[in-house]
mmCIF file of C-alpha atoms and ligand atoms in Angstrom:
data_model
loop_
_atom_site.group_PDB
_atom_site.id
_atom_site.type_symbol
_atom_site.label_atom_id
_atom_site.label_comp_id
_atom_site.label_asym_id
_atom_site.label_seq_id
_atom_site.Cartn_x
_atom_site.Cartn_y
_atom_site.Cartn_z
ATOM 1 C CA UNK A 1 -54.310 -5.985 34.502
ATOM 2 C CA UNK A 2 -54.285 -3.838 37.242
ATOM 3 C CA UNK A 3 -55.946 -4.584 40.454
ATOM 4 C CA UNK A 4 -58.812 -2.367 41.761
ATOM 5 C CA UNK A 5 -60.294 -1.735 38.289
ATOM 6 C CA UNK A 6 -64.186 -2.462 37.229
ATOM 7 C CA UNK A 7 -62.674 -5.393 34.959
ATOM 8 C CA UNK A 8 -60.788 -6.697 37.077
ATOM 9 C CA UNK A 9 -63.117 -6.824 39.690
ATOM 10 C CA UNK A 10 -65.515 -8.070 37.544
ATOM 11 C CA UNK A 11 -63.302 -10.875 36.529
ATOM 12 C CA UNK A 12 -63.065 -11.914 40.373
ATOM 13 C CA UNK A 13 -66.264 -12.298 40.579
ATOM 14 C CA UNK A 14 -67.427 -14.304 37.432
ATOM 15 C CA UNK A 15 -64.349 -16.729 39.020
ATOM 16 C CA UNK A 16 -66.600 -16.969 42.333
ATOM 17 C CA UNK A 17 -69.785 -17.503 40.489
ATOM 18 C CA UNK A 18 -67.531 -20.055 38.021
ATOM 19 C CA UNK A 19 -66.017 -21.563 41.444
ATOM 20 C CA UNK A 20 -69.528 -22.117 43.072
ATOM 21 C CA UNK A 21 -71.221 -23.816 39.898
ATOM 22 C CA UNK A 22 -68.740 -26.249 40.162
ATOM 23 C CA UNK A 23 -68.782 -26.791 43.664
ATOM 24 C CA UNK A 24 -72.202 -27.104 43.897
ATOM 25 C CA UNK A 25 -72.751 -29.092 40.811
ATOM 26 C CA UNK A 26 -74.332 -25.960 38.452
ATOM 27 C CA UNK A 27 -74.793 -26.556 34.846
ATOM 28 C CA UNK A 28 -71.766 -23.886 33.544
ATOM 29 C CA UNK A 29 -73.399 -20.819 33.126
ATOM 30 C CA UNK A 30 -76.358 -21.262 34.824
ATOM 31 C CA UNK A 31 -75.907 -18.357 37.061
ATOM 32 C CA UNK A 32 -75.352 -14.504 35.636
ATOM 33 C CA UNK A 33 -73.988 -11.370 37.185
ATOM 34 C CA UNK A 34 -76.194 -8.444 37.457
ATOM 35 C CA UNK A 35 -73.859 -5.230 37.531
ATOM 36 C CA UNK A 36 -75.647 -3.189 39.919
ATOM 37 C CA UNK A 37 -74.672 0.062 39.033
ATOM 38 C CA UNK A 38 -77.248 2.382 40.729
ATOM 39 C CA UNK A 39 -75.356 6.087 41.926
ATOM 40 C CA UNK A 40 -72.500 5.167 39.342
ATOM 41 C CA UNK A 41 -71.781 7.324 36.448
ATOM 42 C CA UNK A 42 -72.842 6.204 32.659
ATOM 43 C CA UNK A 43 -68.853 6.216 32.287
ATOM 44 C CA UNK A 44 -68.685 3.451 35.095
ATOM 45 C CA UNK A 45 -71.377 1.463 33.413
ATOM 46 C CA UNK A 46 -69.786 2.059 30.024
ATOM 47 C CA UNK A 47 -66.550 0.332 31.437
ATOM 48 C CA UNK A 48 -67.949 -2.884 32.674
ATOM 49 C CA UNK A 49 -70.004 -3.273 29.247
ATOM 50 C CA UNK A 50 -66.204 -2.548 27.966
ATOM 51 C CA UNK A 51 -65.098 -5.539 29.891
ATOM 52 C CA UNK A 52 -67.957 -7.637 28.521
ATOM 53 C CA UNK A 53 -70.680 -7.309 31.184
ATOM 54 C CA UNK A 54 -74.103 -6.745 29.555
ATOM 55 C CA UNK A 55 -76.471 -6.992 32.575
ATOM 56 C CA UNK A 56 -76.874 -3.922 34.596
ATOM 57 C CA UNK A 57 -79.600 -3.408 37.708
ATOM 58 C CA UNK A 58 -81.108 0.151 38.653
ATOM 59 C CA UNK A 59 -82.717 0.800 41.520
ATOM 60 C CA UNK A 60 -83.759 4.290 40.901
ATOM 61 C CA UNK A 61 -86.180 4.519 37.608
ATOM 62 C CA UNK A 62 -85.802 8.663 36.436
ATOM 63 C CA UNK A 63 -81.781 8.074 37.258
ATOM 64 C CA UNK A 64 -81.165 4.800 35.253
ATOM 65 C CA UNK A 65 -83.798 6.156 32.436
ATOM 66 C CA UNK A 66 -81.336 9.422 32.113
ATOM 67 C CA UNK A 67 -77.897 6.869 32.110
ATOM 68 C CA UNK A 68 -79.340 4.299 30.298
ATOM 69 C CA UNK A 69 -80.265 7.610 27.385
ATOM 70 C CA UNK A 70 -76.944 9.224 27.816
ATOM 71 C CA UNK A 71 -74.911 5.495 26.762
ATOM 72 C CA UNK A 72 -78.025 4.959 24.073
ATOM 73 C CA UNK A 73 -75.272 6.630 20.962
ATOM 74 C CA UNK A 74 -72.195 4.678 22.761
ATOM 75 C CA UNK A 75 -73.085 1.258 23.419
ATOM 76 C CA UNK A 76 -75.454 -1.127 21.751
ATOM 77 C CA UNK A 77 -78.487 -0.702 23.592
ATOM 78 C CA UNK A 78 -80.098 -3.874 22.365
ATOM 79 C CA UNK A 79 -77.440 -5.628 23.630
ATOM 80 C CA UNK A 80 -77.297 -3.596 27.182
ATOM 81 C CA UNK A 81 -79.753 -5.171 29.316
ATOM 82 C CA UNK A 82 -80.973 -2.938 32.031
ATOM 83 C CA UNK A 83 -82.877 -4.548 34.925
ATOM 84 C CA UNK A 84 -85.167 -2.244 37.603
ATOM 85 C CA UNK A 85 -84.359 -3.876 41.162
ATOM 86 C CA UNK A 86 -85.887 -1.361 43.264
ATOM 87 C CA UNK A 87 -88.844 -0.126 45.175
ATOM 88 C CA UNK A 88 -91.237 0.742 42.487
ATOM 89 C CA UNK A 89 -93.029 3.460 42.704
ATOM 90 C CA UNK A 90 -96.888 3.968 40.597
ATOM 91 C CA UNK A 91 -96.028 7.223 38.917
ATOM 92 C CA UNK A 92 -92.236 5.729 37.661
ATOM 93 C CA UNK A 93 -94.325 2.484 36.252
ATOM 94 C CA UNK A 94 -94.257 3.871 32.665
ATOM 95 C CA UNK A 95 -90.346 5.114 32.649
ATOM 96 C CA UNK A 96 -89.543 1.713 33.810
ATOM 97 C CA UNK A 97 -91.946 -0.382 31.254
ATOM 98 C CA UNK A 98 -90.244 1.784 28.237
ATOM 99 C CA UNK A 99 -86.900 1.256 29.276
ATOM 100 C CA UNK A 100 -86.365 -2.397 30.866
ATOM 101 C CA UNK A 101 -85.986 -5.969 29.991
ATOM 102 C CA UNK A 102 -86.798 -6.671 33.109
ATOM 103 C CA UNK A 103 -88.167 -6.122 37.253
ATOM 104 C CA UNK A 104 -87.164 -7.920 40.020
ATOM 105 C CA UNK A 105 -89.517 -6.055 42.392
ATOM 106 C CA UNK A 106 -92.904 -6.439 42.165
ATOM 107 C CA UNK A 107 -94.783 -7.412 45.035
ATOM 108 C CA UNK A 108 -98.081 -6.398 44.118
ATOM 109 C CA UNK A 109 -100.988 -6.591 41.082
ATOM 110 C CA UNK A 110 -101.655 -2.897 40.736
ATOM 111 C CA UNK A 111 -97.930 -2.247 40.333
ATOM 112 C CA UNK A 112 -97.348 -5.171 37.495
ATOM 113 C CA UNK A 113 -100.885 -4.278 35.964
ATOM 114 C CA UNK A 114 -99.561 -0.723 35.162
ATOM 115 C CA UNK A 115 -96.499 -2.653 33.926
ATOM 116 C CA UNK A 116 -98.401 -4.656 31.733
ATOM 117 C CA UNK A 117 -100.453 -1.908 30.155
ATOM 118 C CA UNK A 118 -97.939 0.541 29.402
ATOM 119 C CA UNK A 119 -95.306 -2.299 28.377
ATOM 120 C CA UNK A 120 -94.911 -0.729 24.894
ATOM 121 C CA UNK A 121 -96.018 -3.091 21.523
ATOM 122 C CA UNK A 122 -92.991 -2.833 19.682
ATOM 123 C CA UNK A 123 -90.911 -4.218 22.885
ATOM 124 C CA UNK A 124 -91.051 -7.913 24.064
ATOM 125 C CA UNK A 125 -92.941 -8.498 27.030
ATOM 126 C CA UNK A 126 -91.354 -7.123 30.395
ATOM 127 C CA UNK A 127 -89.471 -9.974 32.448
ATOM 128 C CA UNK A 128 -90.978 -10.075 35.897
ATOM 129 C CA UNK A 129 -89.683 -11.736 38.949
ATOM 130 C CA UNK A 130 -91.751 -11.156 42.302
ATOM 131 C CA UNK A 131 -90.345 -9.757 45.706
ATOM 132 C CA UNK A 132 -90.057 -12.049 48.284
ATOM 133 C CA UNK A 133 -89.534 -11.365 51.931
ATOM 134 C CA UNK A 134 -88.026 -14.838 53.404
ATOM 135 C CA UNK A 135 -86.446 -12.910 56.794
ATOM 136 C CA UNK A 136 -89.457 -12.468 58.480
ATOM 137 C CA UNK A 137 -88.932 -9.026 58.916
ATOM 138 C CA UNK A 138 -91.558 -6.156 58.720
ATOM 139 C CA UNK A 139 -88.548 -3.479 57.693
ATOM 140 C CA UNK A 140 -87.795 -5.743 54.500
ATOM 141 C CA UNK A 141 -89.625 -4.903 50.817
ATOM 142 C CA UNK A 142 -91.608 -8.199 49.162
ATOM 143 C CA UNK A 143 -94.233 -10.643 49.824
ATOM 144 C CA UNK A 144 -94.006 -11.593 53.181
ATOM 145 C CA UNK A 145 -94.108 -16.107 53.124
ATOM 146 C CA UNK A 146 -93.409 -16.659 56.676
ATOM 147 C CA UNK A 147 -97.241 -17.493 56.713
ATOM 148 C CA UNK A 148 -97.950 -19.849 54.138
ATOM 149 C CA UNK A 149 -97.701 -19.553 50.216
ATOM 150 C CA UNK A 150 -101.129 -18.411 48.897
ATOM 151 C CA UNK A 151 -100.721 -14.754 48.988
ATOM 152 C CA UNK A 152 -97.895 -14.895 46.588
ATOM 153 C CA UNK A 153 -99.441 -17.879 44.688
ATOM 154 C CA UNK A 154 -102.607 -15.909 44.526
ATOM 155 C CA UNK A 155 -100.203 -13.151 42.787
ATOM 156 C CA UNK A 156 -97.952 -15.134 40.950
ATOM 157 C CA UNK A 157 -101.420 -17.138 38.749
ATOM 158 C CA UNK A 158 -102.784 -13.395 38.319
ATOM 159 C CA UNK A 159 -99.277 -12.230 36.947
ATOM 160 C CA UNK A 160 -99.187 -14.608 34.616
ATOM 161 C CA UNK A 161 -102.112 -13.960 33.080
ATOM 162 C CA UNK A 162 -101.008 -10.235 32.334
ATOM 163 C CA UNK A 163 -100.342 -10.361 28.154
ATOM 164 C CA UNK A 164 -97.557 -7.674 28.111
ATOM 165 C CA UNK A 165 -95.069 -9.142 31.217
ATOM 166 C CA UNK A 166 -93.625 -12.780 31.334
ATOM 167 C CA UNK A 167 -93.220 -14.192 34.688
ATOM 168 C CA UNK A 168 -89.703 -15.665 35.597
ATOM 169 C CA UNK A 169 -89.368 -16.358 39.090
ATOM 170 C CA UNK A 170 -88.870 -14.687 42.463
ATOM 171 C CA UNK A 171 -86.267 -12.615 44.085
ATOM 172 C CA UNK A 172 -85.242 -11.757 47.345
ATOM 173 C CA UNK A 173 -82.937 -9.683 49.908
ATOM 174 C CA UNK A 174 -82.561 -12.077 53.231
ATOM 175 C CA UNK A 175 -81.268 -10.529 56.105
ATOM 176 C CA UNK A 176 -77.472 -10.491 56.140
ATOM 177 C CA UNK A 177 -75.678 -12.959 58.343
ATOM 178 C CA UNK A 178 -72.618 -14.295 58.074
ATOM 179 C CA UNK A 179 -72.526 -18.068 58.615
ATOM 180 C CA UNK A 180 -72.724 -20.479 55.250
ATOM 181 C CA UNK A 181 -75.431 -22.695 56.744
ATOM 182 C CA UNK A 182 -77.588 -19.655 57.771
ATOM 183 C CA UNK A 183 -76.838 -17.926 54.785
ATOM 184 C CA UNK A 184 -78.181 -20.707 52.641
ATOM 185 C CA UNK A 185 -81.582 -21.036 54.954
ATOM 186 C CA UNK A 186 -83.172 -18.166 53.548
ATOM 187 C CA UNK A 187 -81.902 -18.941 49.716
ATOM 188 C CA UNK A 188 -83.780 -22.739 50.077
ATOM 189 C CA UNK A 189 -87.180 -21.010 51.413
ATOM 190 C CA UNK A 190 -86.596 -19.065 48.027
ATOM 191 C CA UNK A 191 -86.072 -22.024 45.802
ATOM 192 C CA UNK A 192 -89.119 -24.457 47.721
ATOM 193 C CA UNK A 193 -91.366 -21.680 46.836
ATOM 194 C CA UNK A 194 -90.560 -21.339 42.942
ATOM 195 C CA UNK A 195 -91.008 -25.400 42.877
ATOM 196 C CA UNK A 196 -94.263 -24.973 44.435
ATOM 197 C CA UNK A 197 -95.533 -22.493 42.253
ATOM 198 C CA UNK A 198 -94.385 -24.621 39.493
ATOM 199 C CA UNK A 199 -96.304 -27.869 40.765
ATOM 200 C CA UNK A 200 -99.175 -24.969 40.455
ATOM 201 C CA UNK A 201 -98.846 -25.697 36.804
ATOM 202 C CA UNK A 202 -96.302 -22.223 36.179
ATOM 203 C CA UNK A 203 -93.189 -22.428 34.751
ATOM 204 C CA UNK A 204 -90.599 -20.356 36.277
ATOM 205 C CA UNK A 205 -86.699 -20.213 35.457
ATOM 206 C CA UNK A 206 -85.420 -17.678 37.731
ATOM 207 C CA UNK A 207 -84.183 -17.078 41.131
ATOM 208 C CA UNK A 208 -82.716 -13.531 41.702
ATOM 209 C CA UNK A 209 -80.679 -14.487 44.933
ATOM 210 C CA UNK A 210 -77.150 -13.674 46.257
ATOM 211 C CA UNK A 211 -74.944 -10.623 46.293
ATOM 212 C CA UNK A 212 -71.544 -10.064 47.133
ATOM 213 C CA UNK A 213 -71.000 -11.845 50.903
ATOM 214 C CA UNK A 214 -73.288 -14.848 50.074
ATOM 215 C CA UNK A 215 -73.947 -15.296 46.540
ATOM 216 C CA UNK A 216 -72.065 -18.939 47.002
ATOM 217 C CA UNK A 217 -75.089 -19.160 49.212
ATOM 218 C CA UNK A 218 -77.490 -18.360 46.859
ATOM 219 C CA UNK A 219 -76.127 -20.582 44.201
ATOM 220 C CA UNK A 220 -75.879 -23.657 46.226
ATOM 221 C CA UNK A 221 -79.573 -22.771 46.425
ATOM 222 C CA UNK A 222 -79.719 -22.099 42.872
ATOM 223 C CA UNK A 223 -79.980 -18.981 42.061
ATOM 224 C CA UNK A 224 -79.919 -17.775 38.121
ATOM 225 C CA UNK A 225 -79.066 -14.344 38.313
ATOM 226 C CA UNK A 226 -76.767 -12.577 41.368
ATOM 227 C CA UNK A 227 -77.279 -9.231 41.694
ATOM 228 C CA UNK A 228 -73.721 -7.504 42.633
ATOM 229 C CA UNK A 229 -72.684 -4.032 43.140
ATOM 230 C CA UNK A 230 -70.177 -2.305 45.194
ATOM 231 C CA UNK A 231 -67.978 -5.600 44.921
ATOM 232 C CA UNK A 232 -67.775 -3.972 41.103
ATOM 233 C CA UNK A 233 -68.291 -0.757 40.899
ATOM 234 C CA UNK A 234 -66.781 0.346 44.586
ATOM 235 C CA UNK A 235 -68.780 2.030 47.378
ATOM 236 C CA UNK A 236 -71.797 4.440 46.739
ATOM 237 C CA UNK A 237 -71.624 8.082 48.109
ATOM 238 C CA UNK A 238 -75.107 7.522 50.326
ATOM 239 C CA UNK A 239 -76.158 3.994 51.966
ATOM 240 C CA UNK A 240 -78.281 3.265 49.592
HETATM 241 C C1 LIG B 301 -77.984 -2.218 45.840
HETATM 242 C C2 LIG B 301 -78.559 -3.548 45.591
HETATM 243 C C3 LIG B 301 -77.731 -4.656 45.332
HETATM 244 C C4 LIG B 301 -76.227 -4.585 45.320
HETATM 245 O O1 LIG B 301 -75.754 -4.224 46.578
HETATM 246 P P1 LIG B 301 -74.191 -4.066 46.856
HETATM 247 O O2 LIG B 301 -74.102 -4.100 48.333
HETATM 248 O O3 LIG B 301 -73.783 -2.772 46.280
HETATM 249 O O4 LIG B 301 -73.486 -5.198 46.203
HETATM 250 C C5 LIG B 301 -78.349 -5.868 45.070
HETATM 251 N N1 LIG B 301 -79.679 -6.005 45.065
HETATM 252 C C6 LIG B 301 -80.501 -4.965 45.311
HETATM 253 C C7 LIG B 301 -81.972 -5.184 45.285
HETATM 254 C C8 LIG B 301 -79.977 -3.714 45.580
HETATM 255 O O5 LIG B 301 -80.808 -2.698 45.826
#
């Protein structure tokens, strides 16, 4: 195989998220790779799903709905599973209701209420994590937790409730450092929350955590799904 390629990288990775269940005593796949394949061509997107990936994150709902349309008479769509990971925005809450399993990045009611109501019938309810800011910094998206839990409990029990969206579990995007032990702080702030909200009588499964420098991190904290994209699909044309 020949080094440099979207398979190939995307092999390398699956053996670092393979490497890190073990090492960290993971049931075997327990943890899956999120392509993130925001500002990549449908061409990129149709190589990975080539190579067997089948999880892809957008960040950017009328760009993704246009890819994810243009692959629709290639792939299987049904078995493409596009996830929104971005900032959502009110007036791109329908495109992303009729179009994804799932959102990582909800931080507030009004946002997954929209969700909820215009979550089409003949889909399955939307999978919903909720954005969590565990860096303590104003400049990062998500619910801030630095002072106490109830906000996002408060959200997370009125979530639940909504009939068209299933709540899974939290995400997050800590502050980079590059130290194991400090990497990992952030990740276990993550994980103590979901537990607490399940003691609350939820029952959440997921834990969006981890992408390229510190997704061992996140899965010795253990995250479910690692969201990973220029590590795959090479760098972006913007910093975005
Ligand atoms: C862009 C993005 C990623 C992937 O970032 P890379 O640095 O390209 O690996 C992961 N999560 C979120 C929320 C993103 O917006």
């Amino acid at each position: 195989m020949p080094p440099n390629t979207i398979p190939t990288r995307i092999a390398l990775i699956q053996e670092r998220i393979t490497r890190a269940e073990q090492r960290f005593d993971r049931e075997p796949g327990s943890v899956r790779l999120l392509a993130v394949s925001k500002k990549k061509p449908a061409a990129a997107i149709r190589t990975a799903y080539d190579a067997g990936q089948r999880a892809f994150g957008e960040n950017y709902a009328q760009e993704a709905t246009d890819k994810i349309k243009d692959l629709a008479g290639i792939i299987d769509i049904r078995d493409a599973e596009w996830h929104f990971i971005g900032p959502i925005q009110s007036n791109k809450t329908r495109l992303i209701a009729n179009h994804f399993a799932w959102v990582h990045s909800v931080e507030r009611l009004s946002i997954a209420e929209r969700l909820s109501g215009q979550r089409p019938p003949d889909l399955p309810p939307l999978a919903v994590c909720l954005q969590v800011n565990v860096s303590q910094e104003s400049s990062k998206s998500g619910l801030c937790v630095s002072t106490g839990l109830e906000k996002l409990s408060e959200l997370a029990l009125a979530v639940a409730e909504l009939p068209r969206l299933h709540l899974r579990g939290l995400m997050t995007i800590p502050a980079p450092s590059q130290e194991f032990t400090a990497q990992r702080q952030p990740f276990r702030v993550l994980r103590e929350a979901l537990n607490e909200l399940n003691a609350k009588g939820l029952t959440l499964d997921t834990l969006s955590m981890g992408m390229s420098d510190d997704l061992e991190a996140a899965i010795a904290e253990g995250a479910t799904i690692v969201r990973i994209g220029t590590a795959i699909f090479g760098a972006r044309d913007s910093a975005l």
